[in-house]
Amino acid sequence: MSKIIGLPSVHDTGCALVIDGKVVFAMEEEKLTGVKALYTQNTFPKQTLNLIKQKFDVDLHTCDHIAYARLYTLDILPKEYHSNQIKEKIQSFSHHQCHAMGAYFTSGMEGKVISLSHDGAGTRSRGKIYLCEDGQTNLVHSQWLPTTSSLAGLWGVSTERLGWAQLKDEGKVVGLAAHGKINHMIYRYLSQCFYYKDMDFKNPGWESQWRYICNKLQKDKWFEEDKKRADFAATLQKFVEDLMLKLLFQIHQEYPDYRKLSLSGGLFANVKLNQFINDLNYFDEIYIHQAMSDAGLALGAAICKAVELEEIKKPLKIDHVYWGENFSEQDWAEETQKHRNLTAENFDIKRVASLIDSGHIVGLFIGQTEYGPRALGNRSILVRPTDAETHQKLNERLDRTETMPFAPSVLSEYANEIFKCQKSKYAAEFMTLCCDTKDEWVDRIPAVVHRVDQSSRPHIVKKHTNPLYYNIIDEYRKISGFPIVLNTSLNAHGDPINNYPHQAIKLLLDGCLDYLVTETKIYRRLRDLSTSCISSPHQPQRSPHHQK
């Protein structure tokens, strides 16, 4: 058995550690540097490697294998790692092999599974399709460069045209799309740049064509006027779904016995696309890797090596992705002593639930930092879900410009009652797809439901996965009758999910939070909190689950 360190690709850098076939660490470098990956391209993940050394006493010198998610050349490594000992340990795996295998082998899926990846581009391809069954995998198609085009690349360029940043703000376009209507002229323009043929998205010259078309659209203010922006986004979403439908239809026709689908690559950060795929009758279950972007490549590479060594033989059912850094009570004491304008009381779960029920913005900082882009309770901001004005007011408090609704965390026992999520619940444990809200709940929880299409992006919480987080929500349910809370990531605008106590304390001191909760304390600023709620402290309409 062995210790395998996974190293990343060009952007979304980070590291992973697999020991004896078990994932024990995976984390993005941005959560340690505090700087979004967009601004630190081509950086070596020194801080995540240092954390692995600190937590597990393993480094590139002492591990057994180094798995690289890119074509390896020694000059990628800092000079201190230029040794024959390290060079002999390194093995490279292709970009999309790491995506697809990272997804399949964390899916927990038994039997016949399609593993599909697609993003802007790897070194030689834009995506791969594998047939998988009980740990055996067979590559059946690669979307080779330079003869193919990228739906993820199209989305990135369009995000930029709408005034947002590629590799960072694509989700804003997803949220905007539901506010618009399909425009046939825009759809026709897209069709001139892209077409589908034999499991490939075609027209390698799409980018210059699309940029030329966007320049024409710019003159007609398509990227300035609100209605036109929304219609542009809606048409883009529909076009991407239509092309993906053609690919999945062909896969289903050729491999009808494969009724499960695992997805990876940056395109599948699009939670509405994932909902569209999940709603098709081609598959009984879909799964999206938790870090679907290139942030997942380091873990994918380590998994590829573990599979090769037969230390992982079948897909793992991952209970949680709390694989990052944690902090002790002493760490918190040392940090809070620096601030005289903080006061603390001992943790009390009823008190935390009451604060949420009163309309306060509550930061929750417990356990180890989550892997991937979603806050899953350990680095989260919690608000009651019952106020329609929460979206605007929370954006203002956090200095954000989100177009997507904030997501909910829901107790697993109540997920079917609130949402139409009959399948792919495992994927929903990691907040990677949307589903529709049942009619009787839409007006009860407006803060977590898209006001146009009534969809939501639920995080299903199981007690054994995160007992403290589950119990906080359950205590809120006993008070309010709602087995669900608004959950957004613990960070201000433009920052990665916060990893350190000092970052969370800054959010509190800056007025982004009303309270900050750890496993042992409840912190607040020394000030009058009577007007600090997200909304007026009215009592929302109680749900039937009050004190149930």
PDB file of C-alpha atoms in Angstrom, residues 194-410:
ATOM      1  CA  PHE A 194     -21.221  25.277 -33.248  1.00  0.00           C
ATOM      2  CA  TYR A 195     -22.714  22.017 -34.428  1.00  0.00           C
ATOM      3  CA  TYR A 196     -22.787  18.436 -33.212  1.00  0.00           C
ATOM      4  CA  LYS A 197     -21.408  15.389 -35.012  1.00  0.00           C
ATOM      5  CA  ASP A 198     -20.465  11.904 -33.801  1.00  0.00           C
ATOM      6  CA  MET A 199     -19.935  12.680 -30.094  1.00  0.00           C
ATOM      7  CA  ASP A 200     -18.017  15.871 -30.854  1.00  0.00           C
ATOM      8  CA  PHE A 201     -18.905  19.541 -30.676  1.00  0.00           C
ATOM      9  CA  LYS A 202     -17.586  20.884 -33.940  1.00  0.00           C
ATOM     10  CA  ASN A 203     -16.143  23.919 -35.678  1.00  0.00           C
ATOM     11  CA  PRO A 204     -12.602  24.488 -34.409  1.00  0.00           C
ATOM     12  CA  GLY A 205     -12.767  28.107 -35.591  1.00  0.00           C
ATOM     13  CA  TRP A 206     -15.752  28.888 -33.388  1.00  0.00           C
ATOM     14  CA  GLU A 207     -14.036  31.409 -31.159  1.00  0.00           C
ATOM     15  CA  SER A 208     -13.102  33.960 -33.807  1.00  0.00           C
ATOM     16  CA  GLN A 209     -16.578  33.640 -35.332  1.00  0.00           C
ATOM     17  CA  TRP A 210     -18.295  34.070 -31.986  1.00  0.00           C
ATOM     18  CA  ARG A 211     -16.193  37.075 -31.027  1.00  0.00           C
ATOM     19  CA  TYR A 212     -17.023  38.685 -34.376  1.00  0.00           C
ATOM     20  CA  ILE A 213     -20.739  38.067 -33.778  1.00  0.00           C
ATOM     21  CA  CYS A 214     -20.487  39.434 -30.231  1.00  0.00           C
ATOM     22  CA  ASN A 215     -18.883  42.594 -31.576  1.00  0.00           C
ATOM     23  CA  LYS A 216     -21.975  43.073 -33.762  1.00  0.00           C
ATOM     24  CA  LEU A 217     -24.259  42.372 -30.798  1.00  0.00           C
ATOM     25  CA  GLN A 218     -22.332  44.884 -28.711  1.00  0.00           C
ATOM     26  CA  LYS A 219     -23.326  47.658 -31.114  1.00  0.00           C
ATOM     27  CA  ASP A 220     -26.976  46.809 -30.517  1.00  0.00           C
ATOM     28  CA  LYS A 221     -26.439  46.921 -26.743  1.00  0.00           C
ATOM     29  CA  TRP A 222     -27.052  43.220 -26.163  1.00  0.00           C
ATOM     30  CA  PHE A 223     -24.614  43.269 -23.270  1.00  0.00           C
ATOM     31  CA  GLU A 224     -25.888  46.477 -21.702  1.00  0.00           C
ATOM     32  CA  GLU A 225     -29.692  46.442 -21.605  1.00  0.00           C
ATOM     33  CA  ASP A 226     -31.130  44.214 -18.881  1.00  0.00           C
ATOM     34  CA  LYS A 227     -33.715  42.449 -21.007  1.00  0.00           C
ATOM     35  CA  LYS A 228     -31.296  41.747 -23.832  1.00  0.00           C
ATOM     36  CA  ARG A 229     -28.674  40.446 -21.397  1.00  0.00           C
ATOM     37  CA  ALA A 230     -31.205  38.070 -19.870  1.00  0.00           C
ATOM     38  CA  ASP A 231     -32.420  36.877 -23.288  1.00  0.00           C
ATOM     39  CA  PHE A 232     -28.825  36.341 -24.404  1.00  0.00           C
ATOM     40  CA  ALA A 233     -28.121  34.212 -21.312  1.00  0.00           C
ATOM     41  CA  ALA A 234     -31.370  32.252 -21.699  1.00  0.00           C
ATOM     42  CA  THR A 235     -30.587  31.471 -25.332  1.00  0.00           C
ATOM     43  CA  LEU A 236     -27.043  30.429 -24.488  1.00  0.00           C
ATOM     44  CA  GLN A 237     -28.343  28.050 -21.801  1.00  0.00           C
ATOM     45  CA  LYS A 238     -30.888  26.544 -24.213  1.00  0.00           C
ATOM     46  CA  PHE A 239     -28.290  26.101 -26.959  1.00  0.00           C
ATOM     47  CA  VAL A 240     -25.838  24.346 -24.641  1.00  0.00           C
ATOM     48  CA  GLU A 241     -28.598  22.063 -23.358  1.00  0.00           C
ATOM     49  CA  ASP A 242     -29.655  21.219 -26.918  1.00  0.00           C
ATOM     50  CA  LEU A 243     -26.145  20.247 -28.000  1.00  0.00           C
ATOM     51  CA  MET A 244     -25.604  18.245 -24.828  1.00  0.00           C
ATOM     52  CA  LEU A 245     -28.905  16.480 -25.502  1.00  0.00           C
ATOM     53  CA  LYS A 246     -27.601  15.355 -28.899  1.00  0.00           C
ATOM     54  CA  LEU A 247     -24.475  13.911 -27.309  1.00  0.00           C
ATOM     55  CA  LEU A 248     -26.370  12.130 -24.543  1.00  0.00           C
ATOM     56  CA  PHE A 249     -28.952  10.814 -26.999  1.00  0.00           C
ATOM     57  CA  GLN A 250     -26.213   9.213 -29.091  1.00  0.00           C
ATOM     58  CA  ILE A 251     -24.549   7.768 -25.994  1.00  0.00           C
ATOM     59  CA  HIS A 252     -27.894   6.368 -24.881  1.00  0.00           C
ATOM     60  CA  GLN A 253     -28.585   4.885 -28.323  1.00  0.00           C
ATOM     61  CA  GLU A 254     -25.191   3.199 -28.547  1.00  0.00           C
ATOM     62  CA  TYR A 255     -24.966   2.081 -24.910  1.00  0.00           C
ATOM     63  CA  PRO A 256     -28.560   1.640 -23.720  1.00  0.00           C
ATOM     64  CA  ASP A 257     -27.563  -0.660 -20.838  1.00  0.00           C
ATOM     65  CA  TYR A 258     -25.528   2.122 -19.222  1.00  0.00           C
ATOM     66  CA  ARG A 259     -28.122   3.842 -17.032  1.00  0.00           C
ATOM     67  CA  LYS A 260     -25.783   5.766 -14.723  1.00  0.00           C
ATOM     68  CA  LEU A 261     -23.739   8.833 -15.577  1.00  0.00           C
ATOM     69  CA  SER A 262     -20.823  10.530 -13.821  1.00  0.00           C
ATOM     70  CA  LEU A 263     -19.824  14.011 -14.958  1.00  0.00           C
ATOM     71  CA  SER A 264     -16.713  16.144 -14.592  1.00  0.00           C
ATOM     72  CA  GLY A 265     -15.058  19.170 -16.125  1.00  0.00           C
ATOM     73  CA  GLY A 266     -15.851  22.843 -15.772  1.00  0.00           C
ATOM     74  CA  LEU A 267     -18.949  22.721 -17.983  1.00  0.00           C
ATOM     75  CA  PHE A 268     -20.747  20.773 -15.271  1.00  0.00           C
ATOM     76  CA  ALA A 269     -20.440  23.576 -12.758  1.00  0.00           C
ATOM     77  CA  ASN A 270     -23.626  24.651 -14.582  1.00  0.00           C
ATOM     78  CA  VAL A 271     -26.211  23.397 -12.101  1.00  0.00           C
ATOM     79  CA  LYS A 272     -29.125  24.089 -14.448  1.00  0.00           C
ATOM     80  CA  LEU A 273     -27.493  22.002 -17.171  1.00  0.00           C
ATOM     81  CA  ASN A 274     -27.066  19.247 -14.593  1.00  0.00           C
ATOM     82  CA  GLN A 275     -30.761  19.509 -13.745  1.00  0.00           C
ATOM     83  CA  PHE A 276     -31.607  19.252 -17.439  1.00  0.00           C
ATOM     84  CA  ILE A 277     -29.505  16.086 -17.736  1.00  0.00           C
ATOM     85  CA  ASN A 278     -30.957  14.620 -14.553  1.00  0.00           C
ATOM     86  CA  ASP A 279     -34.506  15.194 -15.813  1.00  0.00           C
ATOM     87  CA  LEU A 280     -33.868  13.166 -18.972  1.00  0.00           C
ATOM     88  CA  ASN A 281     -35.067   9.582 -18.928  1.00  0.00           C
ATOM     89  CA  TYR A 282     -31.762   8.296 -20.319  1.00  0.00           C
ATOM     90  CA  PHE A 283     -30.207   7.749 -16.893  1.00  0.00           C
ATOM     91  CA  ASP A 284     -31.474   6.483 -13.560  1.00  0.00           C
ATOM     92  CA  GLU A 285     -28.856   8.453 -11.646  1.00  0.00           C
ATOM     93  CA  ILE A 286     -26.265  11.106 -12.335  1.00  0.00           C
ATOM     94  CA  TYR A 287     -23.316  12.242 -10.241  1.00  0.00           C
ATOM     95  CA  ILE A 288     -21.116  15.303 -10.598  1.00  0.00           C
ATOM     96  CA  HIS A 289     -17.650  15.315  -9.060  1.00  0.00           C
ATOM     97  CA  GLN A 290     -17.566  17.675  -6.087  1.00  0.00           C
ATOM     98  CA  ALA A 291     -14.714  19.776  -7.535  1.00  0.00           C
ATOM     99  CA  MET A 292     -15.866  19.511 -11.133  1.00  0.00           C
ATOM    100  CA  SER A 293     -13.470  22.162 -12.459  1.00  0.00           C
ATOM    101  CA  ASP A 294      -9.709  21.758 -12.782  1.00  0.00           C
ATOM    102  CA  ALA A 295      -9.590  22.015  -8.982  1.00  0.00           C
ATOM    103  CA  GLY A 296     -10.505  18.321  -9.068  1.00  0.00           C
ATOM    104  CA  LEU A 297      -7.574  17.234 -11.209  1.00  0.00           C
ATOM    105  CA  ALA A 298      -5.071  16.692  -8.391  1.00  0.00           C
ATOM    106  CA  LEU A 299      -7.406  14.219  -6.695  1.00  0.00           C
ATOM    107  CA  GLY A 300      -8.230  12.682 -10.063  1.00  0.00           C
ATOM    108  CA  ALA A 301      -4.540  12.097 -10.752  1.00  0.00           C
ATOM    109  CA  ALA A 302      -3.963  10.491  -7.340  1.00  0.00           C
ATOM    110  CA  ILE A 303      -7.002   8.257  -7.916  1.00  0.00           C
ATOM    111  CA  CYS A 304      -5.672   7.237 -11.355  1.00  0.00           C
ATOM    112  CA  LYS A 305      -2.431   6.062  -9.740  1.00  0.00           C
ATOM    113  CA  ALA A 306      -4.245   4.271  -6.902  1.00  0.00           C
ATOM    114  CA  VAL A 307      -6.396   2.453  -9.474  1.00  0.00           C
ATOM    115  CA  GLU A 308      -3.318   1.478 -11.458  1.00  0.00           C
ATOM    116  CA  LEU A 309      -1.800   0.046  -8.255  1.00  0.00           C
ATOM    117  CA  GLU A 310      -5.107  -1.743  -7.538  1.00  0.00           C
ATOM    118  CA  GLU A 311      -5.377   0.082  -4.226  1.00  0.00           C
ATOM    119  CA  ILE A 312      -8.739   1.404  -5.427  1.00  0.00           C
ATOM    120  CA  LYS A 313     -10.653  -1.320  -7.222  1.00  0.00           C
ATOM    121  CA  LYS A 314     -14.216  -0.032  -7.266  1.00  0.00           C
ATOM    122  CA  PRO A 315     -15.913   3.361  -7.004  1.00  0.00           C
ATOM    123  CA  LEU A 316     -15.755   4.835  -3.518  1.00  0.00           C
ATOM    124  CA  LYS A 317     -18.924   6.123  -1.855  1.00  0.00           C
ATOM    125  CA  ILE A 318     -17.661   9.402  -0.414  1.00  0.00           C
ATOM    126  CA  ASP A 319     -19.643  10.328   2.700  1.00  0.00           C
ATOM    127  CA  HIS A 320     -18.225  13.833   2.867  1.00  0.00           C
ATOM    128  CA  VAL A 321     -15.586  16.145   1.413  1.00  0.00           C
ATOM    129  CA  TYR A 322     -14.381  17.794   4.624  1.00  0.00           C
ATOM    130  CA  TRP A 323     -10.748  17.150   3.695  1.00  0.00           C
ATOM    131  CA  GLY A 324      -9.140  20.537   4.310  1.00  0.00           C
ATOM    132  CA  GLU A 325      -7.711  22.377   7.305  1.00  0.00           C
ATOM    133  CA  ASN A 326      -9.181  22.520  10.801  1.00  0.00           C
ATOM    134  CA  PHE A 327      -8.421  24.741  13.783  1.00  0.00           C
ATOM    135  CA  SER A 328      -8.323  24.123  17.511  1.00  0.00           C
ATOM    136  CA  GLU A 329      -9.951  26.035  20.337  1.00  0.00           C
ATOM    137  CA  GLN A 330      -6.479  27.369  21.138  1.00  0.00           C
ATOM    138  CA  ASP A 331      -6.119  28.695  17.584  1.00  0.00           C
ATOM    139  CA  TRP A 332      -9.365  30.599  18.039  1.00  0.00           C
ATOM    140  CA  ALA A 333      -8.367  31.901  21.453  1.00  0.00           C
ATOM    141  CA  GLU A 334      -5.098  33.287  20.102  1.00  0.00           C
ATOM    142  CA  GLU A 335      -6.865  35.024  17.229  1.00  0.00           C
ATOM    143  CA  THR A 336      -9.784  36.488  19.177  1.00  0.00           C
ATOM    144  CA  GLN A 337      -7.456  37.899  21.849  1.00  0.00           C
ATOM    145  CA  LYS A 338      -6.236  40.343  19.223  1.00  0.00           C
ATOM    146  CA  HIS A 339      -9.654  42.018  19.058  1.00  0.00           C
ATOM    147  CA  ARG A 340     -11.065  43.967  21.999  1.00  0.00           C
ATOM    148  CA  ASN A 341     -14.340  44.652  20.233  1.00  0.00           C
ATOM    149  CA  LEU A 342     -15.409  40.984  20.263  1.00  0.00           C
ATOM    150  CA  THR A 343     -17.462  39.278  22.910  1.00  0.00           C
ATOM    151  CA  ALA A 344     -18.144  35.554  23.226  1.00  0.00           C
ATOM    152  CA  GLU A 345     -20.571  33.205  24.865  1.00  0.00           C
ATOM    153  CA  ASN A 346     -20.375  29.425  25.103  1.00  0.00           C
ATOM    154  CA  PHE A 347     -21.824  27.435  22.239  1.00  0.00           C
ATOM    155  CA  ASP A 348     -25.462  26.536  22.746  1.00  0.00           C
ATOM    156  CA  ILE A 349     -27.331  24.892  19.917  1.00  0.00           C
ATOM    157  CA  LYS A 350     -30.707  26.296  20.965  1.00  0.00           C
ATOM    158  CA  ARG A 351     -29.191  29.763  21.012  1.00  0.00           C
ATOM    159  CA  VAL A 352     -27.775  29.320  17.487  1.00  0.00           C
ATOM    160  CA  ALA A 353     -31.139  28.108  16.172  1.00  0.00           C
ATOM    161  CA  SER A 354     -32.868  31.046  17.835  1.00  0.00           C
ATOM    162  CA  LEU A 355     -30.473  33.508  16.198  1.00  0.00           C
ATOM    163  CA  ILE A 356     -31.271  32.054  12.777  1.00  0.00           C
ATOM    164  CA  ASP A 357     -34.986  32.139  13.514  1.00  0.00           C
ATOM    165  CA  SER A 358     -34.730  35.799  14.544  1.00  0.00           C
ATOM    166  CA  GLY A 359     -33.375  36.737  11.121  1.00  0.00           C
ATOM    167  CA  HIS A 360     -29.699  37.172  11.992  1.00  0.00           C
ATOM    168  CA  ILE A 361     -26.840  36.381   9.604  1.00  0.00           C
ATOM    169  CA  VAL A 362     -24.892  33.605  11.297  1.00  0.00           C
ATOM    170  CA  GLY A 363     -21.445  32.491  10.177  1.00  0.00           C
ATOM    171  CA  LEU A 364     -20.642  28.845  10.895  1.00  0.00           C
ATOM    172  CA  PHE A 365     -16.985  27.778  11.134  1.00  0.00           C
ATOM    173  CA  ILE A 366     -16.581  24.155  12.238  1.00  0.00           C
ATOM    174  CA  GLY A 367     -14.401  21.144  11.433  1.00  0.00           C
ATOM    175  CA  GLN A 368     -12.329  20.875   8.283  1.00  0.00           C
ATOM    176  CA  THR A 369     -12.710  23.076   5.221  1.00  0.00           C
ATOM    177  CA  GLU A 370     -14.752  21.638   2.365  1.00  0.00           C
ATOM    178  CA  TYR A 371     -13.193  20.415  -0.901  1.00  0.00           C
ATOM    179  CA  GLY A 372     -14.708  21.975  -3.995  1.00  0.00           C
ATOM    180  CA  PRO A 373     -16.593  25.213  -4.677  1.00  0.00           C
ATOM    181  CA  ARG A 374     -19.627  24.575  -2.454  1.00  0.00           C
ATOM    182  CA  ALA A 375     -19.948  25.457   1.219  1.00  0.00           C
ATOM    183  CA  LEU A 376     -21.440  22.387   2.878  1.00  0.00           C
ATOM    184  CA  GLY A 377     -21.887  23.535   6.455  1.00  0.00           C
ATOM    185  CA  ASN A 378     -18.334  23.821   7.747  1.00  0.00           C
ATOM    186  CA  ARG A 379     -17.565  27.216   6.197  1.00  0.00           C
ATOM    187  CA  SER A 380     -21.082  28.559   5.715  1.00  0.00           C
ATOM    188  CA  ILE A 381     -23.306  31.556   6.298  1.00  0.00           C
ATOM    189  CA  LEU A 382     -26.770  30.631   7.557  1.00  0.00           C
ATOM    190  CA  VAL A 383     -29.961  32.672   7.303  1.00  0.00           C
ATOM    191  CA  ARG A 384     -33.599  31.728   7.682  1.00  0.00           C
ATOM    192  CA  PRO A 385     -35.122  30.967   4.259  1.00  0.00           C
ATOM    193  CA  THR A 386     -38.486  32.629   4.797  1.00  0.00           C
ATOM    194  CA  ASP A 387     -37.889  36.221   3.643  1.00  0.00           C
ATOM    195  CA  ALA A 388     -38.262  37.256  -0.004  1.00  0.00           C
ATOM    196  CA  GLU A 389     -36.011  40.291   0.442  1.00  0.00           C
ATOM    197  CA  THR A 390     -33.075  38.229   1.726  1.00  0.00           C
ATOM    198  CA  HIS A 391     -31.408  37.888  -1.696  1.00  0.00           C
ATOM    199  CA  GLN A 392     -30.968  41.622  -2.144  1.00  0.00           C
ATOM    200  CA  LYS A 393     -30.092  42.361   1.467  1.00  0.00           C
ATOM    201  CA  LEU A 394     -27.599  39.528   1.804  1.00  0.00           C
ATOM    202  CA  ASN A 395     -25.913  40.578  -1.424  1.00  0.00           C
ATOM    203  CA  GLU A 396     -25.604  44.080   0.034  1.00  0.00           C
ATOM    204  CA  ARG A 397     -24.185  42.874   3.345  1.00  0.00           C
ATOM    205  CA  LEU A 398     -21.640  40.627   1.617  1.00  0.00           C
ATOM    206  CA  ASP A 399     -20.932  43.074  -1.228  1.00  0.00           C
ATOM    207  CA  ARG A 400     -21.898  40.418  -3.766  1.00  0.00           C
ATOM    208  CA  THR A 401     -23.667  40.595  -7.119  1.00  0.00           C
ATOM    209  CA  GLU A 402     -25.191  37.096  -7.251  1.00  0.00           C
ATOM    210  CA  THR A 403     -27.902  36.406  -9.831  1.00  0.00           C
ATOM    211  CA  MET A 404     -28.438  32.803  -8.745  1.00  0.00           C
ATOM    212  CA  PRO A 405     -30.627  32.384  -5.664  1.00  0.00           C
ATOM    213  CA  PHE A 406     -28.839  31.381  -2.509  1.00  0.00           C
ATOM    214  CA  ALA A 407     -28.907  27.650  -1.909  1.00  0.00           C
ATOM    215  CA  PRO A 408     -30.616  25.785   0.939  1.00  0.00           C
ATOM    216  CA  SER A 409     -29.392  23.043   3.237  1.00  0.00           C
ATOM    217  CA  VAL A 410     -32.241  20.639   3.964  1.00  0.00           C
TER     218      VAL A 410
END
